Short mmCIF file of N, CA, C and O in Angstrom, two decimals:
data_model
loop_
_atom_site.label_atom_id
_atom_site.label_comp_id
_atom_site.label_asym_id
_atom_site.label_seq_id
_atom_site.Cartn_x
_atom_site.Cartn_y
_atom_site.Cartn_z
N MET A 1 -130.14 -58.07 -18.95
CA MET A 1 -131.24 -57.26 -18.47
C MET A 1 -132.53 -57.75 -19.11
O MET A 1 -132.61 -57.93 -20.31
N SER A 2 -133.53 -57.99 -18.30
CA SER A 2 -134.83 -58.44 -18.77
C SER A 2 -135.86 -57.34 -18.47
O SER A 2 -135.82 -56.71 -17.43
N VAL A 3 -136.77 -57.16 -19.39
CA VAL A 3 -137.74 -56.07 -19.28
C VAL A 3 -138.71 -56.28 -18.12
O VAL A 3 -139.17 -57.39 -17.86
N ASP A 4 -138.99 -55.20 -17.42
CA ASP A 4 -140.02 -55.14 -16.39
C ASP A 4 -141.19 -54.43 -17.06
O ASP A 4 -141.20 -53.19 -17.17
N TYR A 5 -142.17 -55.19 -17.54
CA TYR A 5 -143.24 -54.60 -18.34
C TYR A 5 -144.12 -53.63 -17.56
O TYR A 5 -144.60 -52.65 -18.12
N ALA A 6 -144.32 -53.87 -16.27
CA ALA A 6 -145.12 -52.95 -15.47
C ALA A 6 -144.43 -51.58 -15.42
O ALA A 6 -145.07 -50.53 -15.61
N ASP A 7 -143.13 -51.59 -15.18
CA ASP A 7 -142.36 -50.35 -15.14
C ASP A 7 -142.32 -49.69 -16.52
O ASP A 7 -142.48 -48.48 -16.64
N LEU A 8 -142.12 -50.49 -17.55
CA LEU A 8 -142.09 -49.96 -18.92
C LEU A 8 -143.41 -49.29 -19.27
O LEU A 8 -143.43 -48.19 -19.82
N ALA A 9 -144.51 -49.92 -18.94
CA ALA A 9 -145.83 -49.36 -19.23
C ALA A 9 -146.03 -48.03 -18.50
O ALA A 9 -146.56 -47.06 -19.09
N LYS A 10 -145.61 -47.94 -17.25
CA LYS A 10 -145.73 -46.70 -16.49
C LYS A 10 -144.88 -45.59 -17.11
O LYS A 10 -145.32 -44.44 -17.21
N ARG A 11 -143.65 -45.93 -17.48
CA ARG A 11 -142.75 -44.95 -18.10
C ARG A 11 -143.34 -44.43 -19.40
O ARG A 11 -143.35 -43.22 -19.66
N ILE A 12 -143.82 -45.35 -20.22
CA ILE A 12 -144.38 -44.95 -21.51
C ILE A 12 -145.64 -44.10 -21.31
O ILE A 12 -145.82 -43.09 -22.00
N ALA A 13 -146.49 -44.46 -20.37
CA ALA A 13 -147.69 -43.67 -20.10
C ALA A 13 -147.32 -42.25 -19.69
O ALA A 13 -147.93 -41.28 -20.16
N ALA A 14 -146.32 -42.11 -18.85
CA ALA A 14 -145.89 -40.78 -18.41
C ALA A 14 -145.30 -39.97 -19.56
O ALA A 14 -145.58 -38.78 -19.70
N LEU A 15 -144.50 -40.62 -20.40
CA LEU A 15 -143.85 -39.92 -21.50
C LEU A 15 -144.81 -39.53 -22.62
O LEU A 15 -144.56 -38.55 -23.33
N THR A 16 -145.87 -40.28 -22.79
CA THR A 16 -146.76 -40.06 -23.93
C THR A 16 -148.07 -39.37 -23.56
O THR A 16 -148.89 -39.08 -24.44
N ALA A 17 -148.27 -39.08 -22.28
CA ALA A 17 -149.53 -38.46 -21.83
C ALA A 17 -149.81 -37.19 -22.62
O ALA A 17 -148.96 -36.30 -22.72
N GLY A 18 -151.00 -37.12 -23.20
CA GLY A 18 -151.42 -35.94 -23.93
C GLY A 18 -150.92 -35.82 -25.35
O GLY A 18 -151.32 -34.91 -26.08
N GLU A 19 -150.05 -36.72 -25.78
CA GLU A 19 -149.51 -36.67 -27.15
C GLU A 19 -150.43 -37.41 -28.09
O GLU A 19 -150.89 -38.51 -27.79
N SER A 20 -150.70 -36.83 -29.26
CA SER A 20 -151.57 -37.48 -30.24
C SER A 20 -150.89 -37.68 -31.59
O SER A 20 -151.46 -38.31 -32.48
N ASP A 21 -149.67 -37.19 -31.75
CA ASP A 21 -148.96 -37.38 -33.02
C ASP A 21 -148.42 -38.81 -33.08
O ASP A 21 -147.61 -39.22 -32.23
N GLU A 22 -148.85 -39.57 -34.08
CA GLU A 22 -148.49 -40.98 -34.18
C GLU A 22 -146.99 -41.19 -34.31
O GLU A 22 -146.43 -42.11 -33.71
N VAL A 23 -146.31 -40.37 -35.09
CA VAL A 23 -144.86 -40.55 -35.28
C VAL A 23 -144.11 -40.24 -33.99
O VAL A 23 -143.18 -40.97 -33.62
N ALA A 24 -144.52 -39.21 -33.28
CA ALA A 24 -143.88 -38.89 -32.00
C ALA A 24 -144.08 -40.04 -31.01
O ALA A 24 -143.15 -40.41 -30.28
N LEU A 25 -145.27 -40.60 -30.99
CA LEU A 25 -145.54 -41.73 -30.10
C LEU A 25 -144.69 -42.94 -30.49
O LEU A 25 -144.09 -43.60 -29.63
N MET A 26 -144.62 -43.23 -31.79
CA MET A 26 -143.82 -44.37 -32.25
C MET A 26 -142.35 -44.18 -31.91
O MET A 26 -141.68 -45.13 -31.48
N ALA A 27 -141.83 -42.98 -32.07
CA ALA A 27 -140.42 -42.71 -31.76
C ALA A 27 -140.14 -42.95 -30.28
O ALA A 27 -139.14 -43.57 -29.91
N THR A 28 -141.04 -42.48 -29.44
CA THR A 28 -140.86 -42.65 -27.99
C THR A 28 -140.93 -44.12 -27.60
O THR A 28 -140.09 -44.61 -26.84
N LEU A 29 -141.92 -44.84 -28.13
CA LEU A 29 -142.04 -46.26 -27.81
C LEU A 29 -140.86 -47.06 -28.33
O LEU A 29 -140.34 -47.93 -27.62
N ALA A 30 -140.40 -46.78 -29.55
CA ALA A 30 -139.26 -47.52 -30.09
C ALA A 30 -138.05 -47.37 -29.18
O ALA A 30 -137.37 -48.36 -28.87
N CYS A 31 -137.79 -46.17 -28.72
CA CYS A 31 -136.65 -45.93 -27.84
C CYS A 31 -136.81 -46.64 -26.50
O CYS A 31 -135.91 -47.36 -26.06
N GLU A 32 -137.95 -46.45 -25.87
CA GLU A 32 -138.16 -47.04 -24.55
C GLU A 32 -138.15 -48.58 -24.59
O GLU A 32 -137.54 -49.22 -23.73
N ILE A 33 -138.83 -49.14 -25.56
CA ILE A 33 -138.89 -50.61 -25.66
C ILE A 33 -137.51 -51.18 -25.99
O ILE A 33 -137.05 -52.13 -25.37
N HIS A 34 -136.84 -50.58 -26.95
CA HIS A 34 -135.54 -51.09 -27.40
C HIS A 34 -134.53 -51.17 -26.25
O HIS A 34 -133.80 -52.15 -26.12
N HIS A 35 -134.51 -50.14 -25.42
CA HIS A 35 -133.51 -50.08 -24.35
C HIS A 35 -133.95 -50.78 -23.07
O HIS A 35 -133.23 -50.76 -22.08
N SER A 36 -135.11 -51.45 -23.12
CA SER A 36 -135.62 -52.11 -21.92
C SER A 36 -135.17 -53.56 -21.77
O SER A 36 -135.34 -54.15 -20.70
N ASP A 37 -134.58 -54.15 -22.82
CA ASP A 37 -134.24 -55.57 -22.76
C ASP A 37 -133.11 -55.87 -23.74
O ASP A 37 -133.17 -55.45 -24.90
N ASP A 38 -132.12 -56.61 -23.30
CA ASP A 38 -130.98 -56.96 -24.15
C ASP A 38 -131.35 -57.88 -25.31
O ASP A 38 -130.59 -57.98 -26.28
N ARG A 39 -132.49 -58.54 -25.23
CA ARG A 39 -132.91 -59.41 -26.34
C ARG A 39 -133.31 -58.61 -27.57
O ARG A 39 -133.32 -59.14 -28.67
N PHE A 40 -133.66 -57.36 -27.38
CA PHE A 40 -134.20 -56.54 -28.46
C PHE A 40 -133.06 -55.93 -29.27
O PHE A 40 -132.48 -54.92 -28.90
N ASP A 41 -132.76 -56.55 -30.40
CA ASP A 41 -131.65 -56.15 -31.25
C ASP A 41 -132.05 -55.03 -32.21
O ASP A 41 -131.24 -54.18 -32.56
N TRP A 42 -133.28 -55.05 -32.68
CA TRP A 42 -133.84 -54.00 -33.56
C TRP A 42 -135.28 -53.82 -33.13
O TRP A 42 -136.03 -54.79 -33.01
N THR A 43 -135.68 -52.58 -32.90
CA THR A 43 -137.02 -52.28 -32.43
C THR A 43 -137.55 -51.09 -33.20
O THR A 43 -136.92 -50.03 -33.20
N GLY A 44 -138.66 -51.27 -33.90
CA GLY A 44 -139.18 -50.13 -34.63
C GLY A 44 -140.56 -50.37 -35.19
O GLY A 44 -141.16 -51.44 -35.02
N PHE A 45 -141.02 -49.35 -35.87
CA PHE A 45 -142.35 -49.37 -36.45
C PHE A 45 -142.27 -49.31 -37.96
O PHE A 45 -141.39 -48.65 -38.53
N TYR A 46 -143.17 -50.02 -38.59
CA TYR A 46 -143.46 -49.86 -40.01
C TYR A 46 -144.86 -49.30 -40.08
O TYR A 46 -145.78 -49.84 -39.47
N ARG A 47 -145.03 -48.18 -40.79
CA ARG A 47 -146.30 -47.48 -40.86
C ARG A 47 -147.03 -47.81 -42.16
O ARG A 47 -146.41 -47.95 -43.21
N VAL A 48 -148.35 -47.91 -42.08
CA VAL A 48 -149.17 -48.07 -43.28
C VAL A 48 -149.20 -46.70 -43.96
O VAL A 48 -149.69 -45.73 -43.39
N THR A 49 -148.63 -46.63 -45.18
CA THR A 49 -148.56 -45.35 -45.89
C THR A 49 -149.38 -45.35 -47.18
O THR A 49 -149.57 -44.30 -47.77
N ALA A 50 -149.82 -46.51 -47.59
CA ALA A 50 -150.66 -46.66 -48.78
C ALA A 50 -151.37 -48.01 -48.63
O ALA A 50 -150.97 -48.82 -47.78
N PRO A 51 -152.41 -48.25 -49.41
CA PRO A 51 -153.07 -49.56 -49.29
C PRO A 51 -152.08 -50.71 -49.47
O PRO A 51 -151.27 -50.70 -50.40
N GLU A 52 -152.10 -51.64 -48.50
CA GLU A 52 -151.27 -52.84 -48.55
C GLU A 52 -149.76 -52.56 -48.56
O GLU A 52 -148.98 -53.37 -49.07
N LEU A 53 -149.34 -51.42 -47.98
CA LEU A 53 -147.92 -51.05 -48.03
C LEU A 53 -147.46 -50.47 -46.69
O LEU A 53 -148.09 -49.56 -46.14
N LEU A 54 -146.34 -51.00 -46.20
CA LEU A 54 -145.69 -50.50 -44.99
C LEU A 54 -144.39 -49.80 -45.37
O LEU A 54 -143.66 -50.28 -46.24
N LYS A 55 -144.11 -48.67 -44.71
CA LYS A 55 -142.82 -48.00 -44.86
C LYS A 55 -142.23 -47.82 -43.48
O LYS A 55 -142.95 -47.63 -42.49
N ILE A 56 -140.91 -47.84 -43.43
CA ILE A 56 -140.22 -47.76 -42.15
C ILE A 56 -140.57 -46.46 -41.43
O ILE A 56 -140.74 -45.41 -42.05
N GLY A 57 -140.71 -46.59 -40.14
CA GLY A 57 -140.98 -45.44 -39.28
C GLY A 57 -139.88 -45.33 -38.25
O GLY A 57 -138.78 -45.85 -38.46
N PRO A 58 -140.16 -44.72 -37.13
CA PRO A 58 -139.15 -44.57 -36.09
C PRO A 58 -138.64 -45.94 -35.62
O PRO A 58 -139.44 -46.87 -35.45
N TYR A 59 -137.33 -46.03 -35.41
CA TYR A 59 -136.74 -47.29 -34.95
C TYR A 59 -135.45 -47.06 -34.21
O TYR A 59 -134.87 -45.97 -34.27
N GLN A 60 -134.98 -48.10 -33.54
CA GLN A 60 -133.70 -48.15 -32.85
C GLN A 60 -132.98 -49.40 -33.34
O GLN A 60 -133.57 -50.45 -33.44
N GLY A 61 -131.69 -49.26 -33.63
CA GLY A 61 -130.91 -50.38 -34.12
C GLY A 61 -130.34 -50.05 -35.48
O GLY A 61 -130.38 -48.90 -35.92
N GLY A 62 -129.82 -51.07 -36.17
CA GLY A 62 -129.27 -50.87 -37.50
C GLY A 62 -130.35 -50.55 -38.51
O GLY A 62 -131.53 -50.47 -38.18
N HIS A 63 -129.95 -50.38 -39.76
CA HIS A 63 -130.92 -50.06 -40.81
C HIS A 63 -131.95 -51.16 -40.96
O HIS A 63 -131.65 -52.33 -40.78
N GLY A 64 -133.15 -50.78 -41.32
CA GLY A 64 -134.22 -51.73 -41.60
C GLY A 64 -134.60 -51.65 -43.07
O GLY A 64 -134.09 -50.81 -43.81
N CYS A 65 -135.50 -52.51 -43.48
CA CYS A 65 -136.04 -52.43 -44.83
C CYS A 65 -136.86 -51.14 -44.94
O CYS A 65 -137.54 -50.76 -43.98
N LEU A 66 -136.81 -50.50 -46.09
CA LEU A 66 -137.55 -49.25 -46.25
C LEU A 66 -139.02 -49.47 -46.54
O LEU A 66 -139.87 -48.73 -46.06
N VAL A 67 -139.32 -50.48 -47.36
CA VAL A 67 -140.69 -50.73 -47.80
C VAL A 67 -140.99 -52.22 -47.66
O VAL A 67 -140.17 -53.06 -48.05
N ILE A 68 -142.16 -52.54 -47.11
CA ILE A 68 -142.59 -53.93 -46.99
C ILE A 68 -144.06 -54.03 -47.43
O ILE A 68 -144.92 -53.41 -46.80
N PRO A 69 -144.34 -54.78 -48.48
CA PRO A 69 -145.74 -54.98 -48.86
C PRO A 69 -146.43 -55.91 -47.86
O PRO A 69 -145.79 -56.77 -47.26
N PHE A 70 -147.73 -55.73 -47.71
CA PHE A 70 -148.50 -56.59 -46.82
C PHE A 70 -148.35 -58.06 -47.20
O PHE A 70 -148.51 -58.94 -46.36
N ALA A 71 -148.06 -58.35 -48.45
CA ALA A 71 -148.00 -59.73 -48.94
C ALA A 71 -146.70 -60.43 -48.59
O ALA A 71 -146.56 -61.62 -48.87
N ARG A 72 -145.72 -59.72 -47.98
CA ARG A 72 -144.42 -60.34 -47.74
C ARG A 72 -143.97 -60.21 -46.30
O ARG A 72 -144.24 -59.22 -45.64
N GLY A 73 -143.27 -61.22 -45.84
CA GLY A 73 -142.57 -61.18 -44.57
C GLY A 73 -143.46 -61.23 -43.34
O GLY A 73 -144.68 -61.29 -43.41
N VAL A 74 -142.80 -61.19 -42.20
CA VAL A 74 -143.47 -61.26 -40.91
C VAL A 74 -144.26 -59.97 -40.66
O VAL A 74 -145.40 -60.01 -40.21
N CYS A 75 -143.66 -58.83 -40.97
CA CYS A 75 -144.37 -57.55 -40.80
C CYS A 75 -145.60 -57.48 -41.69
O CYS A 75 -146.67 -57.04 -41.25
N GLY A 76 -145.46 -57.91 -42.93
CA GLY A 76 -146.61 -57.93 -43.83
C GLY A 76 -147.72 -58.82 -43.32
O GLY A 76 -148.90 -58.48 -43.40
N ALA A 77 -147.35 -59.98 -42.77
CA ALA A 77 -148.35 -60.91 -42.24
C ALA A 77 -149.11 -60.29 -41.07
O ALA A 77 -150.33 -60.42 -40.97
N ALA A 78 -148.40 -59.59 -40.18
CA ALA A 78 -149.07 -58.94 -39.04
C ALA A 78 -150.02 -57.85 -39.52
O ALA A 78 -151.14 -57.75 -39.02
N ALA A 79 -149.59 -57.06 -40.48
CA ALA A 79 -150.44 -55.99 -41.00
C ALA A 79 -151.64 -56.57 -41.75
O ALA A 79 -152.77 -56.08 -41.61
N ARG A 80 -151.41 -57.58 -42.55
CA ARG A 80 -152.45 -58.19 -43.38
C ARG A 80 -153.53 -58.88 -42.54
O ARG A 80 -154.72 -58.74 -42.80
N THR A 81 -153.10 -59.61 -41.52
CA THR A 81 -154.04 -60.40 -40.71
C THR A 81 -154.55 -59.66 -39.49
O THR A 81 -155.57 -60.06 -38.91
N GLY A 82 -153.84 -58.63 -39.07
CA GLY A 82 -154.19 -57.95 -37.82
C GLY A 82 -153.89 -58.78 -36.59
O GLY A 82 -154.41 -58.52 -35.52
N GLU A 83 -153.01 -59.77 -36.75
CA GLU A 83 -152.65 -60.67 -35.64
C GLU A 83 -151.16 -60.61 -35.36
O GLU A 83 -150.34 -60.52 -36.28
N THR A 84 -150.82 -60.72 -34.09
CA THR A 84 -149.43 -60.76 -33.66
C THR A 84 -148.73 -61.97 -34.25
O THR A 84 -149.29 -63.07 -34.27
N GLN A 85 -147.50 -61.76 -34.69
CA GLN A 85 -146.67 -62.83 -35.24
C GLN A 85 -145.50 -63.07 -34.29
O GLN A 85 -144.66 -62.19 -34.11
N LEU A 86 -145.48 -64.23 -33.67
CA LEU A 86 -144.41 -64.64 -32.75
C LEU A 86 -143.61 -65.71 -33.47
O LEU A 86 -144.09 -66.84 -33.64
N VAL A 87 -142.41 -65.36 -33.92
CA VAL A 87 -141.64 -66.24 -34.80
C VAL A 87 -140.34 -66.65 -34.10
O VAL A 87 -139.40 -65.86 -34.01
N PRO A 88 -140.26 -67.89 -33.61
CA PRO A 88 -139.06 -68.34 -32.90
C PRO A 88 -137.84 -68.55 -33.81
O PRO A 88 -136.71 -68.44 -33.36
N ASP A 89 -138.09 -68.81 -35.11
CA ASP A 89 -137.01 -69.05 -36.07
C ASP A 89 -137.40 -68.42 -37.40
O ASP A 89 -138.23 -68.97 -38.12
N VAL A 90 -136.80 -67.28 -37.71
CA VAL A 90 -137.19 -66.57 -38.94
C VAL A 90 -136.90 -67.38 -40.20
O VAL A 90 -137.59 -67.22 -41.21
N GLU A 91 -135.91 -68.26 -40.15
CA GLU A 91 -135.59 -69.08 -41.32
C GLU A 91 -136.73 -70.03 -41.66
O GLU A 91 -136.87 -70.47 -42.80
N ALA A 92 -137.55 -70.37 -40.68
CA ALA A 92 -138.67 -71.29 -40.90
C ALA A 92 -139.96 -70.58 -41.31
O ALA A 92 -140.95 -71.23 -41.59
N PHE A 93 -139.93 -69.23 -41.33
CA PHE A 93 -141.13 -68.47 -41.69
C PHE A 93 -141.18 -68.29 -43.20
O PHE A 93 -140.28 -67.68 -43.78
N PRO A 94 -142.21 -68.82 -43.87
CA PRO A 94 -142.29 -68.69 -45.32
C PRO A 94 -142.34 -67.23 -45.75
O PRO A 94 -143.13 -66.44 -45.24
N GLY A 95 -141.45 -66.85 -46.64
CA GLY A 95 -141.43 -65.49 -47.17
C GLY A 95 -140.76 -64.47 -46.28
O GLY A 95 -140.90 -63.26 -46.48
N HIS A 96 -140.02 -64.93 -45.27
CA HIS A 96 -139.33 -64.00 -44.37
C HIS A 96 -138.43 -63.08 -45.20
O HIS A 96 -137.75 -63.51 -46.12
N ILE A 97 -138.43 -61.80 -44.85
CA ILE A 97 -137.56 -60.81 -45.50
C ILE A 97 -136.39 -60.56 -44.57
O ILE A 97 -136.58 -60.14 -43.42
N ALA A 98 -135.20 -60.82 -45.04
CA ALA A 98 -134.00 -60.65 -44.21
C ALA A 98 -133.49 -59.22 -44.31
O ALA A 98 -132.60 -58.92 -45.10
N CYS A 99 -134.06 -58.33 -43.51
CA CYS A 99 -133.58 -56.94 -43.49
C CYS A 99 -132.22 -56.88 -42.81
O CYS A 99 -131.41 -56.03 -43.14
N ALA A 100 -131.99 -57.75 -41.85
CA ALA A 100 -130.69 -57.86 -41.18
C ALA A 100 -130.33 -59.34 -41.09
O ALA A 100 -131.13 -60.14 -40.61
N SER A 101 -129.14 -59.67 -41.52
CA SER A 101 -128.72 -61.08 -41.52
C SER A 101 -128.56 -61.64 -40.11
O SER A 101 -128.56 -62.85 -39.93
N SER A 102 -128.46 -60.78 -39.11
CA SER A 102 -128.27 -61.24 -37.73
C SER A 102 -129.57 -61.67 -37.06
O SER A 102 -129.54 -62.31 -36.01
N THR A 103 -130.73 -61.35 -37.65
CA THR A 103 -132.01 -61.66 -37.01
C THR A 103 -132.26 -63.16 -36.99
O THR A 103 -132.18 -63.83 -38.02
N ARG A 104 -132.58 -63.69 -35.81
CA ARG A 104 -132.87 -65.11 -35.64
C ARG A 104 -134.33 -65.35 -35.25
O ARG A 104 -134.90 -66.39 -35.56
N SER A 105 -134.92 -64.41 -34.49
CA SER A 105 -136.33 -64.53 -34.10
C SER A 105 -136.95 -63.14 -34.14
O SER A 105 -136.26 -62.13 -34.13
N GLU A 106 -138.29 -63.14 -34.17
CA GLU A 106 -138.98 -61.87 -34.40
C GLU A 106 -140.35 -61.88 -33.73
O GLU A 106 -141.02 -62.91 -33.65
N LEU A 107 -140.74 -60.71 -33.26
CA LEU A 107 -142.07 -60.48 -32.70
C LEU A 107 -142.63 -59.25 -33.39
O LEU A 107 -142.01 -58.18 -33.34
N VAL A 108 -143.77 -59.41 -34.07
CA VAL A 108 -144.38 -58.29 -34.78
C VAL A 108 -145.83 -58.18 -34.33
O VAL A 108 -146.59 -59.15 -34.40
N ILE A 109 -146.19 -56.97 -33.89
CA ILE A 109 -147.51 -56.72 -33.32
C ILE A 109 -148.20 -55.62 -34.13
O ILE A 109 -147.63 -54.54 -34.31
N PRO A 110 -149.42 -55.88 -34.63
CA PRO A 110 -150.13 -54.82 -35.34
C PRO A 110 -150.50 -53.69 -34.38
O PRO A 110 -150.77 -53.92 -33.20
N VAL A 111 -150.47 -52.47 -34.91
CA VAL A 111 -150.81 -51.28 -34.14
C VAL A 111 -152.16 -50.78 -34.65
O VAL A 111 -152.30 -50.45 -35.82
N PHE A 112 -153.13 -50.72 -33.74
CA PHE A 112 -154.48 -50.29 -34.10
C PHE A 112 -154.78 -48.91 -33.53
O PHE A 112 -154.44 -48.61 -32.39
N ALA A 113 -155.41 -48.08 -34.35
CA ALA A 113 -156.01 -46.83 -33.91
C ALA A 113 -157.49 -46.92 -34.28
O ALA A 113 -157.94 -47.96 -34.80
N THR A 114 -158.24 -45.88 -34.05
CA THR A 114 -159.68 -45.96 -34.33
C THR A 114 -159.98 -46.25 -35.79
O THR A 114 -161.01 -46.84 -36.09
N ARG A 115 -159.07 -45.88 -36.71
CA ARG A 115 -159.32 -46.12 -38.14
C ARG A 115 -158.82 -47.49 -38.62
O ARG A 115 -158.86 -47.80 -39.79
N GLY A 116 -158.31 -48.32 -37.70
CA GLY A 116 -157.83 -49.65 -38.05
C GLY A 116 -156.34 -49.78 -37.86
O GLY A 116 -155.73 -49.05 -37.07
N VAL A 117 -155.72 -50.69 -38.61
CA VAL A 117 -154.28 -50.93 -38.50
C VAL A 117 -153.53 -49.74 -39.10
O VAL A 117 -153.73 -49.40 -40.25
N ILE A 118 -152.67 -49.12 -38.28
CA ILE A 118 -151.88 -47.98 -38.76
C ILE A 118 -150.41 -48.34 -38.95
O ILE A 118 -149.63 -47.54 -39.46
N GLY A 119 -150.04 -49.55 -38.53
CA GLY A 119 -148.67 -49.99 -38.67
C GLY A 119 -148.43 -51.24 -37.85
O GLY A 119 -149.38 -51.89 -37.38
N VAL A 120 -147.15 -51.57 -37.70
CA VAL A 120 -146.76 -52.71 -36.88
C VAL A 120 -145.53 -52.33 -36.06
O VAL A 120 -144.71 -51.51 -36.48
N LEU A 121 -145.45 -52.91 -34.87
CA LEU A 121 -144.24 -52.83 -34.06
C LEU A 121 -143.44 -54.10 -34.35
O LEU A 121 -143.95 -55.20 -34.18
N ASP A 122 -142.21 -53.92 -34.79
CA ASP A 122 -141.34 -55.04 -35.16
C ASP A 122 -140.17 -55.08 -34.18
O ASP A 122 -139.46 -54.08 -34.02
N ILE A 123 -139.99 -56.22 -33.53
CA ILE A 123 -138.84 -56.41 -32.64
C ILE A 123 -138.08 -57.64 -33.12
O ILE A 123 -138.65 -58.73 -33.23
N ASP A 124 -136.82 -57.44 -33.43
CA ASP A 124 -135.95 -58.53 -33.89
C ASP A 124 -134.94 -58.87 -32.80
O ASP A 124 -134.52 -57.99 -32.05
N SER A 125 -134.55 -60.14 -32.76
CA SER A 125 -133.50 -60.56 -31.84
C SER A 125 -132.46 -61.37 -32.60
O SER A 125 -132.80 -62.11 -33.52
N ASN A 126 -131.22 -61.23 -32.18
CA ASN A 126 -130.15 -62.05 -32.75
C ASN A 126 -130.05 -63.39 -32.04
O ASN A 126 -129.17 -64.18 -32.32
N GLN A 127 -131.00 -63.66 -31.13
CA GLN A 127 -131.08 -64.93 -30.42
C GLN A 127 -132.26 -65.74 -30.97
O GLN A 127 -133.33 -65.17 -31.21
N PRO A 128 -132.09 -67.04 -31.15
CA PRO A 128 -133.24 -67.84 -31.56
C PRO A 128 -134.26 -67.94 -30.43
O PRO A 128 -133.89 -67.90 -29.25
N ASP A 129 -135.54 -68.03 -30.78
CA ASP A 129 -136.62 -68.25 -29.82
C ASP A 129 -136.54 -67.28 -28.65
O ASP A 129 -136.70 -67.66 -27.49
N ALA A 130 -136.34 -65.99 -28.95
CA ALA A 130 -136.09 -65.00 -27.91
C ALA A 130 -137.36 -64.48 -27.24
O ALA A 130 -137.30 -63.94 -26.14
N PHE A 131 -138.51 -64.64 -27.89
CA PHE A 131 -139.73 -64.00 -27.40
C PHE A 131 -140.75 -65.02 -26.91
O PHE A 131 -140.81 -66.14 -27.39
N THR A 132 -141.57 -64.58 -25.95
CA THR A 132 -142.59 -65.44 -25.38
C THR A 132 -143.97 -64.81 -25.60
O THR A 132 -144.08 -63.63 -25.96
N GLN A 133 -145.00 -65.59 -25.32
CA GLN A 133 -146.35 -65.06 -25.39
C GLN A 133 -146.54 -63.95 -24.35
O GLN A 133 -147.27 -62.99 -24.60
N ALA A 134 -145.84 -64.04 -23.23
CA ALA A 134 -145.92 -62.98 -22.21
C ALA A 134 -145.38 -61.66 -22.77
O ALA A 134 -145.94 -60.59 -22.48
N ASP A 135 -144.30 -61.71 -23.55
CA ASP A 135 -143.79 -60.51 -24.21
C ASP A 135 -144.87 -59.92 -25.13
O ASP A 135 -145.14 -58.72 -25.11
N ALA A 136 -145.46 -60.78 -25.95
CA ALA A 136 -146.48 -60.34 -26.89
C ALA A 136 -147.67 -59.71 -26.16
O ALA A 136 -148.13 -58.62 -26.52
N ASP A 137 -148.15 -60.37 -25.12
CA ASP A 137 -149.31 -59.87 -24.38
C ASP A 137 -149.02 -58.51 -23.74
O ASP A 137 -149.85 -57.59 -23.82
N ALA A 138 -147.87 -58.36 -23.13
CA ALA A 138 -147.52 -57.11 -22.46
C ALA A 138 -147.36 -55.97 -23.46
O ALA A 138 -147.85 -54.85 -23.23
N LEU A 139 -146.71 -56.25 -24.57
CA LEU A 139 -146.52 -55.20 -25.58
C LEU A 139 -147.82 -54.85 -26.29
O LEU A 139 -148.06 -53.68 -26.62
N GLU A 140 -148.68 -55.84 -26.52
CA GLU A 140 -150.00 -55.56 -27.10
C GLU A 140 -150.77 -54.60 -26.19
O GLU A 140 -151.41 -53.65 -26.67
N ALA A 141 -150.72 -54.82 -24.89
CA ALA A 141 -151.42 -53.95 -23.93
C ALA A 141 -150.86 -52.53 -23.96
O ALA A 141 -151.62 -51.56 -23.95
N ILE A 142 -149.55 -52.40 -24.02
CA ILE A 142 -148.93 -51.07 -24.10
C ILE A 142 -149.38 -50.36 -25.37
O ILE A 142 -149.76 -49.18 -25.34
N LEU A 143 -149.35 -51.06 -26.49
CA LEU A 143 -149.77 -50.44 -27.76
C LEU A 143 -151.23 -50.02 -27.71
O LEU A 143 -151.59 -48.94 -28.20
N ARG A 144 -152.08 -50.86 -27.14
CA ARG A 144 -153.52 -50.51 -27.00
C ARG A 144 -153.68 -49.23 -26.19
O ARG A 144 -154.42 -48.33 -26.56
N ASP A 145 -152.98 -49.17 -25.07
CA ASP A 145 -153.10 -48.00 -24.19
C ASP A 145 -152.68 -46.72 -24.90
O ASP A 145 -153.28 -45.67 -24.70
N VAL A 146 -151.64 -46.79 -25.72
CA VAL A 146 -151.10 -45.59 -26.36
C VAL A 146 -151.89 -45.21 -27.62
O VAL A 146 -152.21 -44.03 -27.81
N PHE A 147 -152.22 -46.18 -28.47
CA PHE A 147 -152.77 -45.85 -29.79
C PHE A 147 -154.29 -45.98 -29.93
O PHE A 147 -154.87 -45.35 -30.82
N ALA A 148 -154.94 -46.76 -29.09
CA ALA A 148 -156.39 -46.96 -29.25
C ALA A 148 -157.19 -45.67 -29.20
O ALA A 148 -158.18 -45.52 -29.92
N PRO A 149 -156.80 -44.69 -28.36
CA PRO A 149 -157.58 -43.45 -28.32
C PRO A 149 -157.45 -42.58 -29.59
O PRO A 149 -158.22 -41.64 -29.75
N LEU A 150 -156.48 -42.84 -30.44
CA LEU A 150 -156.24 -41.98 -31.61
C LEU A 150 -157.19 -42.26 -32.76
O LEU A 150 -157.57 -43.34 -33.02
#
């Protein structure tokens, strides 16, 4: 099954209309995104809870790391730079944190609200080179639509 991003965006817009609670929004997006594509082995959010610190938020899949500093890993890099990280081979990413030994590739997108970066959306795959720029672009647009007004 491959994700239909137009349909996913419509579903998410309908489910999140009028909601302003960030955790409720993250929980809904994690569920919808995770179940939209077989490539998505772990899908979730890490929230900025203190300066330079991410803590696990709503997710789908096995256990994730509980705490990730901005200075470490793919999630930290996305939060630190404010730029999407598209990683075809996690073993080749300097400082990768292996929260799950099955992860082969990763897509991490910073989540912005009016006050700046509030977290990151982390999607892991057990397949190498599982994500494309089209995936990143579509998910960035969904995140903008949901979180930018907050």
